[in-house]
Structure formats: structure tokens, C-alpha cells
Amino acid sequence: SNLKLKYISNVIILFSFLISCKNNKDSVTLNDWFNAYRVVNNDVVTFTGRAMKGRLKAATIKVIPLSEDGKCDKDSKNILGSTLTDERGDYVVAYRRIGAPVCLFVVPEDSGSSKMYDEFSKRDLDWTGNSYLVSVLKEPATMVRRKSGLAISPLTRFGASRLAALAEQSGKSANTSDLVTKANKEISARFGIRNSIFSIRNTFSN
């Protein structure tokens, strides 16, 4: 069966890793084993939440790897996963784990059907053109496959901008994951937010 085959494959991978560690300690890391584990087990990460500026309906969500210089490239063709938001602006997007932070973009759908709820006029407006929101997220721990309740909002776009600035200041030797945490904490402090900037409660409409 497929389950038995996966079990055997994992045992082989682990055994090979242990042998490699014994024979060549400098070139093999635990991360190498995790990468092989992800391939065998089809390790998929799922993010769920809401895109809000007000609510963004029928908007495209796409997952793109964070670049080595800490920037999110909206026009990148390396799209790991994508989906559309529903009537409430909610989304569920899945992709194959890459072991590094990713950018979640919200952009207008190609057909021009995306809508943004405007709090002032209390109605849906067309959301088109080059508008976008973005959020930079660290992947969950290796054995965790889902992060839920994640807002993508102007606050998280501020977080992404701050991350790019920190990465430029820190240079290539910086740990990108640590910078993601630092950037988001700084934005939380700047806006007086007690919890995460990814909390739906911190966005600008319900």
C-alpha cells in the first residue's frame, strides 16, 4: 500500500542520513533530512484567513517565495499556490513546503471581477489595476501543516516593507526568519497592537 511504501521510504531516508552524518559530518545537516522527508510525504502547508482593506471579494491570493534580500516580488512567476477569496474575503491556500518564509499577495483577479467593500459608502467597489496587499509569513513548524486566522491587510503590507528595509540594513548574513519576526513586532509596537498584526481583529472592517 501507499502508506507502507511511505514508511519504508522514511526509514531508508533516516538510515541514509545517519550513515552520511557518520561519514561526512560537515556536509550533511538535519535540514537535508527534512527536505527529503518533505518530498516523500508530500508535505503541504495550508494558510487560511481573510484579505481586508475592506473585505476583498473574488481577489487572487498567490504564494511566492520571499527573495534572499527580504523582498516580495509581486510579478514573480514562481507561484507556489493560488486561490480566490470568497464573498467575505476569506481564503484557503495550500502549497508544498519550501522551508523558508513566503509572501502572500492579494491582487485583483485578471477578469476584473474583484470587489472591495468601502466602509464610507457601505457598498462594493471595483478593485482593479495595480493595487495589492502582501503579508510575509514564516512556515509553521515541520510537523504542523496549517496556520489559520491570518489577515492580509495594510498592516501586514507595512510589515513586508519594514522587513525589506531591515534586510537591506543587515546584509546577506542575516537570518531572514528572524527578520520577519522583528519586522512584524516593530509594526505591532508602532500601531499599539498587543497581539499579532496578522490577527483579523486588527484589520479595518469586519
Coordinates of C-alpha atoms in Angstrom, one line a residue:
S1 CA 0.0 0.0 0.0
N2 CA 1.0 3.7 -0.3
L3 CA 1.2 4.0 3.4
K4 CA 3.6 1.1 3.7
L5 CA 5.7 2.5 0.9
K6 CA 6.0 5.9 2.6
Y7 CA 7.0 4.2 5.8
I8 CA 9.8 2.2 4.1
S9 CA 10.9 5.3 2.2
N10 CA 11.2 7.3 5.5
V11 CA 13.2 4.5 7.1
I12 CA 15.6 4.5 4.2
I13 CA 15.9 8.3 4.3
L14 CA 16.6 8.3 8.0
F15 CA 19.1 5.4 7.7
S16 CA 20.9 7.2 4.9
F17 CA 21.0 10.4 6.8
L18 CA 22.6 8.7 9.9
I19 CA 25.2 7.0 7.7
S20 CA 26.0 10.3 5.9
C21 CA 26.4 12.1 9.2
K22 CA 28.8 9.4 10.5
N23 CA 30.9 9.5 7.3
N24 CA 30.8 13.2 6.5
K25 CA 29.7 15.4 9.4
D26 CA 30.4 18.7 7.8
S27 CA 28.3 18.5 4.7
V28 CA 25.1 16.9 5.9
T29 CA 22.6 18.6 8.2
L30 CA 19.3 17.8 9.8
N31 CA 17.7 20.2 7.3
D32 CA 18.8 17.9 4.5
W33 CA 16.8 15.1 6.1
F34 CA 13.8 17.3 6.5
N35 CA 14.0 18.3 2.8
A36 CA 14.0 14.7 1.8
Y37 CA 11.1 14.0 4.2
R38 CA 9.0 16.7 2.7
V39 CA 9.4 15.3 -0.8
V40 CA 8.4 11.7 0.2
N41 CA 5.5 12.8 2.4
N42 CA 4.1 15.5 0.1
D43 CA 4.3 17.9 3.0
V44 CA 1.7 20.6 2.2
V45 CA 1.3 23.8 4.1
T46 CA -2.2 25.5 4.3
F47 CA -2.8 29.1 5.2
T48 CA -6.4 30.3 5.9
G49 CA -7.6 33.8 6.8
R50 CA -9.1 36.9 5.3
A51 CA -8.0 39.6 2.9
M52 CA -9.1 43.0 4.0
K53 CA -8.8 46.6 3.1
G54 CA -12.3 46.4 3.5
R55 CA -13.2 42.9 2.5
L56 CA -11.7 41.9 -0.8
K57 CA -14.0 39.6 -2.7
A58 CA -13.0 37.4 -5.7
A59 CA -9.4 38.6 -5.3
T60 CA -6.4 36.4 -6.2
I61 CA -4.3 35.1 -3.4
K62 CA -0.9 33.8 -4.5
V63 CA 2.1 32.4 -2.5
I64 CA 5.5 33.4 -3.7
P65 CA 8.9 32.6 -2.1
L66 CA 10.5 35.5 -0.2
S67 CA 13.6 36.6 -2.0
E68 CA 17.0 36.2 -0.4
D69 CA 17.2 40.0 0.0
G70 CA 14.0 40.1 2.1
K71 CA 11.7 41.4 -0.7
C72 CA 8.4 40.2 -2.1
D73 CA 8.2 40.2 -5.9
K74 CA 4.6 40.6 -6.9
D75 CA 5.4 39.8 -10.6
S76 CA 7.4 36.7 -9.9
K77 CA 6.4 33.7 -12.0
N78 CA 7.4 31.3 -9.2
I79 CA 3.9 30.9 -7.8
L80 CA 3.8 28.1 -5.2
G81 CA 0.0 28.1 -4.8
S82 CA -3.0 30.3 -5.5
T83 CA -6.7 30.7 -4.9
L84 CA -9.6 33.2 -4.9
T85 CA -11.2 34.9 -1.9
D86 CA -14.9 34.3 -1.2
E87 CA -17.7 36.8 -0.5
R88 CA -16.3 37.6 2.9
G89 CA -12.8 37.9 1.7
D90 CA -11.8 34.6 3.3
Y91 CA -9.2 32.4 1.7
V92 CA -7.7 28.9 1.9
V93 CA -4.4 28.4 0.0
A94 CA -2.1 25.4 0.0
Y95 CA 1.4 24.8 -1.3
R96 CA 4.3 22.4 -1.0
R97 CA 6.5 23.4 2.0
I98 CA 9.8 25.0 1.0
G99 CA 11.4 25.5 4.4
A100 CA 11.6 29.3 4.2
P101 CA 9.4 32.4 4.6
V102 CA 6.9 33.1 1.9
C103 CA 4.9 36.2 0.6
L104 CA 1.1 36.0 0.4
F105 CA -0.1 38.5 -2.1
V106 CA -3.6 39.7 -2.7
V107 CA -4.1 41.1 -6.2
P108 CA -7.1 41.9 -8.4
E109 CA -8.4 38.9 -10.4
D110 CA -7.4 39.0 -14.1
S111 CA -11.1 39.2 -15.3
G112 CA -11.7 42.4 -13.3
S113 CA -14.3 40.8 -11.1
S114 CA -12.6 41.7 -7.7
K115 CA -14.5 43.9 -5.3
M116 CA -13.5 45.9 -2.3
Y117 CA -16.1 46.8 0.4
D118 CA -15.9 50.5 1.1
E119 CA -16.8 51.5 4.7
F120 CA -17.6 55.1 3.8
S121 CA -20.2 54.4 1.0
K122 CA -21.2 51.0 2.5
R123 CA -21.0 49.3 -0.9
D124 CA -18.7 47.2 -3.0
L125 CA -16.3 49.0 -5.3
D126 CA -14.3 47.6 -8.2
W127 CA -10.8 46.6 -7.1
T128 CA -8.6 46.7 -10.2
G129 CA -5.3 47.9 -11.6
N130 CA -2.0 47.6 -9.8
S131 CA -3.5 47.5 -6.2
Y132 CA -2.2 44.8 -3.9
L133 CA -1.7 43.7 -0.3
V134 CA 1.0 41.4 0.9
S135 CA 2.0 39.5 4.0
V136 CA 5.2 37.8 4.8
L137 CA 4.8 34.5 6.8
K138 CA 7.1 32.0 8.3
E139 CA 6.1 28.4 7.6
P140 CA 4.7 26.5 10.6
A141 CA 7.0 24.0 12.4
T142 CA 7.9 21.0 10.4
M143 CA 5.1 18.7 11.7
V144 CA 2.4 21.4 11.6
R145 CA 0.6 21.8 8.3
R146 CA -1.9 24.6 8.9
K147 CA -1.9 28.2 10.1
S148 CA -5.4 29.7 10.5
G149 CA -7.0 33.1 11.0
L150 CA -4.3 35.1 9.1
A151 CA -5.3 38.6 7.9
I152 CA -3.7 40.1 4.9
S153 CA -4.1 43.9 5.3
P154 CA -2.4 47.3 5.1
L155 CA -0.8 46.4 8.4
T156 CA 0.9 43.3 7.0
R157 CA 2.0 45.3 3.9
F158 CA 3.7 47.7 6.3
G159 CA 5.4 44.7 7.9
A160 CA 6.6 43.5 4.5
S161 CA 8.1 47.0 3.8
R162 CA 9.8 47.0 7.1
L163 CA 11.3 43.6 6.5
A164 CA 12.8 44.7 3.2
A165 CA 14.4 47.7 5.0
L166 CA 15.8 45.5 7.8
A167 CA 17.2 43.0 5.3
E168 CA 19.0 45.8 3.4
Q169 CA 20.5 47.1 6.6
S170 CA 21.5 43.7 7.9
G171 CA 23.1 42.4 4.7
K172 CA 23.2 38.8 3.4
S173 CA 24.4 37.3 6.7
A174 CA 21.1 38.0 8.5
N175 CA 18.6 35.2 9.3
T176 CA 15.6 36.1 7.2
S177 CA 13.2 34.3 9.5
D178 CA 14.4 36.3 12.5
L179 CA 14.0 39.5 10.5
V180 CA 10.4 38.6 9.6
T181 CA 9.6 38.2 13.4
K182 CA 11.4 41.5 14.2
A183 CA 9.7 43.5 11.4
N184 CA 6.2 42.3 12.4
K185 CA 6.9 43.1 16.1
E186 CA 8.0 46.6 15.2
I187 CA 4.8 47.3 13.2
S188 CA 2.8 45.9 16.1
A189 CA 4.6 48.3 18.5
R190 CA 4.2 51.3 16.1
F191 CA 0.5 50.9 15.9
G192 CA 0.0 49.9 19.5
I193 CA -1.2 46.4 18.7
R194 CA -1.0 44.0 21.6
N195 CA -1.3 40.8 19.5
S196 CA -0.1 39.9 16.1
I197 CA -0.6 42.1 13.0
F198 CA -2.0 39.0 11.4
S199 CA -5.0 38.9 13.7
I200 CA -8.2 39.6 11.8
R201 CA -9.3 41.7 14.8
N202 CA -6.7 44.3 13.8
T203 CA -8.0 44.9 10.3
F204 CA -10.1 47.8 9.3
S205 CA -13.5 46.2 8.7
N206 CA -15.5 43.1 9.9

